[in-house]
C-alpha positions as YAML, in Angstrom:
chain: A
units: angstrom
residues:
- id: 1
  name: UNK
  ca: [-1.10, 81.06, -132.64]
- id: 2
  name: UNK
  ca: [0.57, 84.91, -132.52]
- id: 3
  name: UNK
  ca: [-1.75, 85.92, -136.03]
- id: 4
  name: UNK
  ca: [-4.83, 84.53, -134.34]
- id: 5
  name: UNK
  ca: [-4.53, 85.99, -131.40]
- id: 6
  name: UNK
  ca: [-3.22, 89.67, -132.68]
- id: 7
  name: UNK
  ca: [-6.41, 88.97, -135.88]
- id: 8
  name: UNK
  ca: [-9.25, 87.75, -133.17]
- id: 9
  name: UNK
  ca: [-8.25, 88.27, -129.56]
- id: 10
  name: UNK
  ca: [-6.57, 91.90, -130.32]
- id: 11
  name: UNK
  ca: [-3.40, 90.60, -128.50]
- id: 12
  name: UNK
  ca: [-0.98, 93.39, -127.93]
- id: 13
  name: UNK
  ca: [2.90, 94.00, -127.26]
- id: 14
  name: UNK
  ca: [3.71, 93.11, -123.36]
- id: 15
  name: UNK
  ca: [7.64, 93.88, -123.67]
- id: 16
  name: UNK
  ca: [9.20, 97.49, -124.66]
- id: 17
  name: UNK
  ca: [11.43, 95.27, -126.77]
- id: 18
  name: UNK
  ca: [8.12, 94.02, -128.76]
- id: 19
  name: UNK
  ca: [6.30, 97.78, -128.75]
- id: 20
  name: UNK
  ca: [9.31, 98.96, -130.22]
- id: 21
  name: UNK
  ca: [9.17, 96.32, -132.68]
- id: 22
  name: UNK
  ca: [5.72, 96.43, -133.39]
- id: 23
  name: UNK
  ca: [5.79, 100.09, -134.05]
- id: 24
  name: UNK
  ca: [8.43, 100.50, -136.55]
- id: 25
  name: UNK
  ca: [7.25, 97.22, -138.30]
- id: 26
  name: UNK
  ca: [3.75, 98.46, -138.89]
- id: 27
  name: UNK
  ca: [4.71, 101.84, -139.69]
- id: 28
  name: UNK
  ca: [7.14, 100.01, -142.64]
- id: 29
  name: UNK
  ca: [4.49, 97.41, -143.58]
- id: 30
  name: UNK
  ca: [1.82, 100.21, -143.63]
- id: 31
  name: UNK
  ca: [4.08, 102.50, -145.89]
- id: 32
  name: UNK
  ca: [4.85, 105.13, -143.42]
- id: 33
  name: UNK
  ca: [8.04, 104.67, -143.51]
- id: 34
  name: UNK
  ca: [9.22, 103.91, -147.49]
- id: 35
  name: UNK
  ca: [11.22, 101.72, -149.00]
- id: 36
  name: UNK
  ca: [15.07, 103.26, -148.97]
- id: 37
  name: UNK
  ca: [14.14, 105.69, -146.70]
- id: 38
  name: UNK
  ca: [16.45, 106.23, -143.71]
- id: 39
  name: UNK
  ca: [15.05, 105.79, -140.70]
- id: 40
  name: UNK
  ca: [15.52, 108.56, -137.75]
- id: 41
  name: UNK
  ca: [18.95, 108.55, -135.64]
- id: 42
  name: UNK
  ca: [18.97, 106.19, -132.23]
- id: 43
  name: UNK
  ca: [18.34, 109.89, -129.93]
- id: 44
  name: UNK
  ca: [15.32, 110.62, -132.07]
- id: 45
  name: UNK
  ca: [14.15, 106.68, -131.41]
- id: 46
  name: UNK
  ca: [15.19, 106.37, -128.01]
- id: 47
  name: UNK
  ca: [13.23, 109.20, -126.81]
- id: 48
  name: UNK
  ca: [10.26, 108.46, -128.70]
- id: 49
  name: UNK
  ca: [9.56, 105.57, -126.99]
- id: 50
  name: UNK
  ca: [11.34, 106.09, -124.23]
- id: 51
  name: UNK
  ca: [13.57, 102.61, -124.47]
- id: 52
  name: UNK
  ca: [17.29, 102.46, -123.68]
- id: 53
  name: UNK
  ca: [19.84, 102.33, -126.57]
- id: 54
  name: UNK
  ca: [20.34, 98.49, -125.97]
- id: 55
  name: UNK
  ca: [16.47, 97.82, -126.56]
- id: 56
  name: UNK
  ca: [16.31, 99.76, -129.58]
- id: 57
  name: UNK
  ca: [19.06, 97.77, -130.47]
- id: 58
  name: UNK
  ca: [18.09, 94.52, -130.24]
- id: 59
  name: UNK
  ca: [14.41, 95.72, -131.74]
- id: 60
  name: UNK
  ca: [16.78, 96.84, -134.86]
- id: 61
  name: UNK
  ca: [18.03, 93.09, -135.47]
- id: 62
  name: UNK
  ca: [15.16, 91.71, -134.88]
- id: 63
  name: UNK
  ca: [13.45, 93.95, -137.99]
- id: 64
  name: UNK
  ca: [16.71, 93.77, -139.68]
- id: 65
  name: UNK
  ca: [16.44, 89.55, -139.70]
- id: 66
  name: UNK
  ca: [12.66, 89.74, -140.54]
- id: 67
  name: UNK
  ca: [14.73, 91.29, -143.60]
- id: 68
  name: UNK
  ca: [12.46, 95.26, -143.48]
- id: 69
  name: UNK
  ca: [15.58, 97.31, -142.76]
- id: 70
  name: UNK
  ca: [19.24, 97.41, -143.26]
- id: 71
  name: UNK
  ca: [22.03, 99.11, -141.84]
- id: 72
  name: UNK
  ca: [24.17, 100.97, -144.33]
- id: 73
  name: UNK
  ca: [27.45, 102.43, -143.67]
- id: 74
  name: UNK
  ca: [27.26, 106.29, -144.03]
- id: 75
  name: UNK
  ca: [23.93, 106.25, -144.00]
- id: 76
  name: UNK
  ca: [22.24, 104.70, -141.07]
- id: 77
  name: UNK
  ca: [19.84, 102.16, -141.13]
- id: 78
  name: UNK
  ca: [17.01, 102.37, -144.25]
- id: 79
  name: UNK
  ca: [14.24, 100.59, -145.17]
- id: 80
  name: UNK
  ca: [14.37, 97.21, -146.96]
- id: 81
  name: UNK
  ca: [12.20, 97.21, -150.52]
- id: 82
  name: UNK
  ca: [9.44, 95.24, -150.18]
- id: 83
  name: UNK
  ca: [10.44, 92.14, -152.11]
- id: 84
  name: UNK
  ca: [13.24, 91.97, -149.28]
- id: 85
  name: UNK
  ca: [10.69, 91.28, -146.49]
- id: 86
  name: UNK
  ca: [10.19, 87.44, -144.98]
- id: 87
  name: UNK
  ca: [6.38, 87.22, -145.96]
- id: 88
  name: UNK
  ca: [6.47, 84.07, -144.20]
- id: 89
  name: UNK
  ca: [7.38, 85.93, -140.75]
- id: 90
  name: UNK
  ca: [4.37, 85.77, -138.15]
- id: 91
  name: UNK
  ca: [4.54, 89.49, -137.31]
- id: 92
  name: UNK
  ca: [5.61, 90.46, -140.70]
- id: 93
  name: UNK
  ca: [2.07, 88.53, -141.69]
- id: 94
  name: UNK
  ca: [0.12, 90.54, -139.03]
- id: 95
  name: UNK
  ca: [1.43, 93.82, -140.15]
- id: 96
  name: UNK
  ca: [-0.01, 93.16, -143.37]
- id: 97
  name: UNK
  ca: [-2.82, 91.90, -142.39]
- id: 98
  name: UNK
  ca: [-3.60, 95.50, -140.11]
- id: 99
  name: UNK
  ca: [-3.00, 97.54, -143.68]
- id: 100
  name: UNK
  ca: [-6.52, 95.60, -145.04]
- id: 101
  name: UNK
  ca: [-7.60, 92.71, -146.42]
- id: 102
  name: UNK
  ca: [-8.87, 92.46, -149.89]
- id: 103
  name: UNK
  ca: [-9.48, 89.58, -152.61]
- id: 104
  name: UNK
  ca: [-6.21, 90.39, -153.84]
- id: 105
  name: UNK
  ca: [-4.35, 89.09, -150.53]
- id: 106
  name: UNK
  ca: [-6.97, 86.35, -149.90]
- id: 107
  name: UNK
  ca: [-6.34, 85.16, -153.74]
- id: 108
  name: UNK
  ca: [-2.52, 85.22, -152.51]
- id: 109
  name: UNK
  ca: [-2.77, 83.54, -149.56]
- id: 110
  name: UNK
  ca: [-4.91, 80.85, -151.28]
- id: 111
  name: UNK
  ca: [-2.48, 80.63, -153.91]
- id: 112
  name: UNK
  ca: [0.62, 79.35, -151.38]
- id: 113
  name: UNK
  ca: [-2.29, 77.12, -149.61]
- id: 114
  name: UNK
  ca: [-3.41, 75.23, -152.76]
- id: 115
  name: UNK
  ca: [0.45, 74.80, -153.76]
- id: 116
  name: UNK
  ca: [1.52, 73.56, -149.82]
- id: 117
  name: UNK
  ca: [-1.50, 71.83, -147.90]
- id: 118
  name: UNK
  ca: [-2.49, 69.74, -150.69]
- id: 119
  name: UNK
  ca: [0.35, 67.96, -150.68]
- id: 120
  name: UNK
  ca: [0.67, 67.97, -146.65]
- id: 121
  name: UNK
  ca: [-2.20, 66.32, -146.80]
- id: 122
  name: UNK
  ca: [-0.81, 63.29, -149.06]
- id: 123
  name: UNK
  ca: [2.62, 62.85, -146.51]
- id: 124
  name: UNK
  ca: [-0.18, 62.74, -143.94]
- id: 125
  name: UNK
  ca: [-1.71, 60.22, -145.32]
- id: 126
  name: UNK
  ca: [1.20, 58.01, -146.50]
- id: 127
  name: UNK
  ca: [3.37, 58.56, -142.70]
- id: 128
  name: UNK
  ca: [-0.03, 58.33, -140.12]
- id: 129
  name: UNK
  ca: [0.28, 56.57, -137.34]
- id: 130
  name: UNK
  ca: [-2.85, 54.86, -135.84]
- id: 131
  name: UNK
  ca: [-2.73, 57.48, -132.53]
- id: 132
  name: UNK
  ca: [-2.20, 60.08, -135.37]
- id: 133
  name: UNK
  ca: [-4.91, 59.50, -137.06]
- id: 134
  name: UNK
  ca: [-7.15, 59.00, -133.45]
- id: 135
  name: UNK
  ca: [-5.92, 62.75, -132.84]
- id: 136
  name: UNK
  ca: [-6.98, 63.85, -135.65]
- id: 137
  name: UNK
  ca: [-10.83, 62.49, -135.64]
- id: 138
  name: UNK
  ca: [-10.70, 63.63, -132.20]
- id: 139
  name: UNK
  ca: [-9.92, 67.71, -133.86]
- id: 140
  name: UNK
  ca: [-12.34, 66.95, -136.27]
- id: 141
  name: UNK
  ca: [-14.80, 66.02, -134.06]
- id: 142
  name: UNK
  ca: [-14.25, 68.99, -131.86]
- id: 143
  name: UNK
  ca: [-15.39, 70.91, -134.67]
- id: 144
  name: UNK
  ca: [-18.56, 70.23, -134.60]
- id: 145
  name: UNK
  ca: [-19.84, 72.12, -132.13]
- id: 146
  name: UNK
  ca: [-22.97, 74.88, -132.57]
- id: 147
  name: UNK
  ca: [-21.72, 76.82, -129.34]
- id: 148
  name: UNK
  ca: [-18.87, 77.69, -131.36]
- id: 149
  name: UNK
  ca: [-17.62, 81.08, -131.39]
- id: 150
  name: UNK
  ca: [-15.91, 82.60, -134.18]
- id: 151
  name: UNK
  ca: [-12.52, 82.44, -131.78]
- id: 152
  name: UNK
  ca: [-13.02, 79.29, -130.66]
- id: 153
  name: UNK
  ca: [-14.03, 77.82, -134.15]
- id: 154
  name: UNK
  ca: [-10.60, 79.20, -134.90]
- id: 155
  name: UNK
  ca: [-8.41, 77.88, -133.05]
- id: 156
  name: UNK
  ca: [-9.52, 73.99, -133.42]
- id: 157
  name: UNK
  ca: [-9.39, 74.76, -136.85]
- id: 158
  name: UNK
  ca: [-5.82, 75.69, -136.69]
- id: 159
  name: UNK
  ca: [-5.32, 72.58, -134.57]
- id: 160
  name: UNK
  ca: [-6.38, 70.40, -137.10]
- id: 161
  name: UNK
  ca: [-4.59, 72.07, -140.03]
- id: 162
  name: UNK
  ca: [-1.14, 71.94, -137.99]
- id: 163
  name: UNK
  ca: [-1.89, 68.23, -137.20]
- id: 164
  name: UNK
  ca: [-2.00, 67.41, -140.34]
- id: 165
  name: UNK
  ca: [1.38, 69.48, -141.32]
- id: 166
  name: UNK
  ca: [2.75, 67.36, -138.34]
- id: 167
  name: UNK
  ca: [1.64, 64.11, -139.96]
- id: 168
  name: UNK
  ca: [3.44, 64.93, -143.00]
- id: 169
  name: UNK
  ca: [7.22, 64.40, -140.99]
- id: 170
  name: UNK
  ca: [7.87, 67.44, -142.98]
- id: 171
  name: UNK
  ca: [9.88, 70.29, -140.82]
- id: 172
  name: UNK
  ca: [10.21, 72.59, -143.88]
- id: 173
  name: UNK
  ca: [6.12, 72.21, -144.27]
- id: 174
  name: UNK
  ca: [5.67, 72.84, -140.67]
- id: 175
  name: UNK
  ca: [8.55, 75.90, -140.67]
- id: 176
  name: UNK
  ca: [5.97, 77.57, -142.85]
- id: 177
  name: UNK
  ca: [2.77, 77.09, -141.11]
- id: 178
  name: UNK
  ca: [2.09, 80.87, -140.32]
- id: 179
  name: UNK
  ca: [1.03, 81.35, -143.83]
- id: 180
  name: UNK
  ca: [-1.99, 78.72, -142.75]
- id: 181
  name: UNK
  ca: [-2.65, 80.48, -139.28]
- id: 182
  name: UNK
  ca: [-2.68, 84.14, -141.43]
- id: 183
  name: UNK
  ca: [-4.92, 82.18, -144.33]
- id: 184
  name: UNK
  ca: [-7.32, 81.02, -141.19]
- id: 185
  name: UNK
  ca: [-7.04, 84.26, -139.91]
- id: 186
  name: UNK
  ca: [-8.16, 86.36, -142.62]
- id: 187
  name: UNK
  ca: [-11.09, 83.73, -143.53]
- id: 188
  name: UNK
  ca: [-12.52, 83.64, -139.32]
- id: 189
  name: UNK
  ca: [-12.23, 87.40, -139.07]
- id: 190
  name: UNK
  ca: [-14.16, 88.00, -142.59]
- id: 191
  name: UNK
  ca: [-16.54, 85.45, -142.61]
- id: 192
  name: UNK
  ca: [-16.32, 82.80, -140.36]
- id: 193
  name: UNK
  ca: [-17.91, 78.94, -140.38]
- id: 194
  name: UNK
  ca: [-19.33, 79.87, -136.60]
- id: 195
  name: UNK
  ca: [-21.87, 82.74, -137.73]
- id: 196
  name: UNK
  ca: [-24.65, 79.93, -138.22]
- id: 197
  name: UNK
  ca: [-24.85, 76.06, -137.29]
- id: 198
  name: UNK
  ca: [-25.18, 75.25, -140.33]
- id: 199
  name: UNK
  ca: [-22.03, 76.46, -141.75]
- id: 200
  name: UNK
  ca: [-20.49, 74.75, -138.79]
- id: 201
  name: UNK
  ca: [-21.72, 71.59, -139.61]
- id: 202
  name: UNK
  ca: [-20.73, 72.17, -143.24]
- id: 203
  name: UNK
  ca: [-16.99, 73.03, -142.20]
- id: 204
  name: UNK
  ca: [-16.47, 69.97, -139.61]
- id: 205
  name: UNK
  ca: [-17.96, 67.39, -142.04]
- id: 206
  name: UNK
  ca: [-15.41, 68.77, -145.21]
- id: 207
  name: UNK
  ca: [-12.33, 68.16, -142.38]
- id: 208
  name: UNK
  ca: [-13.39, 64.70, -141.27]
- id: 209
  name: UNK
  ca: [-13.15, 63.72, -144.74]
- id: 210
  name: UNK
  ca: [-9.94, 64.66, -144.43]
- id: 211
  name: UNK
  ca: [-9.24, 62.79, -141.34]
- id: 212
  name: UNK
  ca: [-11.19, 59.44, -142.99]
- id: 213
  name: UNK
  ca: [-8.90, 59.81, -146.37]
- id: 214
  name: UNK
  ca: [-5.96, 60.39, -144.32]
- id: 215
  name: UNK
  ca: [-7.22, 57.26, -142.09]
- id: 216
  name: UNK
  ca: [-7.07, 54.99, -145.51]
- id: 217
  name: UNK
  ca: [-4.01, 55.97, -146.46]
- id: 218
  name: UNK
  ca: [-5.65, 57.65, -150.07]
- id: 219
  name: UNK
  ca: [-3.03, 60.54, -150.37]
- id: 220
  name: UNK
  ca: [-4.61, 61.16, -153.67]
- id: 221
  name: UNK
  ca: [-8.03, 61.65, -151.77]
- id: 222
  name: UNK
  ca: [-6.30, 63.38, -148.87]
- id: 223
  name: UNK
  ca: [-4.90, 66.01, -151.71]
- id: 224
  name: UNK
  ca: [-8.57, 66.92, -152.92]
- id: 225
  name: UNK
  ca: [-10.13, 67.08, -149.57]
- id: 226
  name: UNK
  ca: [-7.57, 69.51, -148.48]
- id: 227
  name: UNK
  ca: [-8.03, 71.36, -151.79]
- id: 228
  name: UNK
  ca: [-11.67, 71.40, -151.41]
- id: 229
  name: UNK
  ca: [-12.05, 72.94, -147.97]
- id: 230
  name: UNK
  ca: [-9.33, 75.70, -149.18]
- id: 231
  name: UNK
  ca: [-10.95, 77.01, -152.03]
- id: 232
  name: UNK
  ca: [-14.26, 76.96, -149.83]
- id: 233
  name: UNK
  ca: [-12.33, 79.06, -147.33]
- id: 234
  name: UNK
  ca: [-11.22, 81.34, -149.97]
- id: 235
  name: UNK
  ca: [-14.93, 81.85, -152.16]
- id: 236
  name: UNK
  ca: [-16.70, 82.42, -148.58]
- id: 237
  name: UNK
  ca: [-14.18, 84.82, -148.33]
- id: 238
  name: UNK
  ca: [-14.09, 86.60, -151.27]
- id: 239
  name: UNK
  ca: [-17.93, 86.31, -151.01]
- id: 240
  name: UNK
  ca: [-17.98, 88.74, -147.69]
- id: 241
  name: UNK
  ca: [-15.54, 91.34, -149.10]
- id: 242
  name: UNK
  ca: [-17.89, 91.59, -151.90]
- id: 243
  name: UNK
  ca: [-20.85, 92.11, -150.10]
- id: 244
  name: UNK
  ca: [-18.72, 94.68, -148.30]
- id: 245
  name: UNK
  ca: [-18.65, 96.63, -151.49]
- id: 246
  name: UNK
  ca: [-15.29, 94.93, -152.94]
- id: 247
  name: UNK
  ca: [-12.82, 97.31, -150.63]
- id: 248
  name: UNK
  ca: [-10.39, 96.47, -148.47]
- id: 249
  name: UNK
  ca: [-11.13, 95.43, -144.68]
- id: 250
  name: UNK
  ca: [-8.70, 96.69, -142.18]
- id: 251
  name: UNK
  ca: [-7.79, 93.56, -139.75]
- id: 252
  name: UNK
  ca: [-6.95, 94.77, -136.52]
...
């Protein structure tokens, strides 16, 4: 749950590994750093954040494998362009997230959702087991709950969601569930189910439709109760960025 807790909770770097990490990556994300442009030499990092040579090291492979820099002989290390960057990479996710949030990016993110959790939903439905499916009900019923907070709402929601991408025995569906936590993410921090009962009750009856379709084995009714409560997601969304005037809104 790393983009829920950095989006809701505020979570911040603990190591000076991760700070060092965190730091270039945002700065590269943001644009403060440009694509091709060389990064400064290890004395000018080290000192800067005051990290040995073998931390900034390691903090260089790590940004170098979620594919935003790369060393180049003669040159030092640059900046990766941005279709080089693993959009699917928890922190890379975050970092994008901090630049702002508009209906651009939520229209993205629904995009990959529609495409992916739809069909999750069928496998779910075709491989469930009956303590599976028990589990599930159980989420769903967890839901409903008008002392929600917008955190809490969160995170069962994110249960449920990754239950299902469980269900599907898919590990290249559930390799790719940060782009679900970062959709979930960006819908609780903008305008989240848990701002009235109502809503609430709205949201947890939409998911145990999903858990009653995915009980009966209908993966063609599993498909359109997933799509359903994603497109929902996205309009409430899009909804609260337009009442916010249509501009972006810095997640952070």
């Amino acid at each position: 749950m790393k983009i829920l807790n950095r989006t809701l909770f505020g979570a911040i770097p603990a190591t000076s590994h991760a700070k060092v990490v965190d730091a270039l990556g945002r700065a590269i994300v943001a644009g403060e750093l440009a694509e091709d442009e060389v990064l400064p030499g290890d004395p000018v990092l080290t000192a800067r954040f005051d990290v040995s040579r073998t931390v900034l090291r390691e903090a260089m492979k790590t940004l170098a494998a979620k594919g935003l820099i790369r060393a180049k002989s003669r040159v030092g290390t640059q900046v990766n362009r941005r279709e080089l960057w693993n959009f699917v990479d928890r922190d890379v996710i975050a970092w994008r997230m901090q630049r702002g949030v508009d209906t651009e990016f939520v229209r993205q993110l629904s995009e990959m959702r529609l495409a992916l959790e739809p069909a999750t939903a069928a496998l779910a439905a075709r491989h469930a087991t009956s303590d599976e499916i028990i589990r599930l009900y159980n989420i769903a019923a967890r839901m409903d709950d008008r002392s929600h907070t917008r955190e809490s709402f969160a995170e069962v929601d994110l249960e449920f969601h990754l239950a299902v991408a469980a269900m599907s025995r898919n590990p290249f569906i559930r390799s790719v569930s940060s782009l679900v936590e970062a959709a979930l993410a960006v819908s609780f921090r903008i305008s989240s189910p848990a701002l009235s009962p109502e809503r609430i009750m709205q949201s947890a009856s939409t998911h145990l439709r999903i858990a009653r379709v995915i009980a009966d084995h209908d993966e063609e009714g599993a498909a359109a109760a997933m799509r359903q409560v994603i497109v929902e997601g996205a309009e409430r969304a899009c909804e609260a960025l337009a009442r916010e005037g249509g501009g972006a809104i810095v997640i952070s």
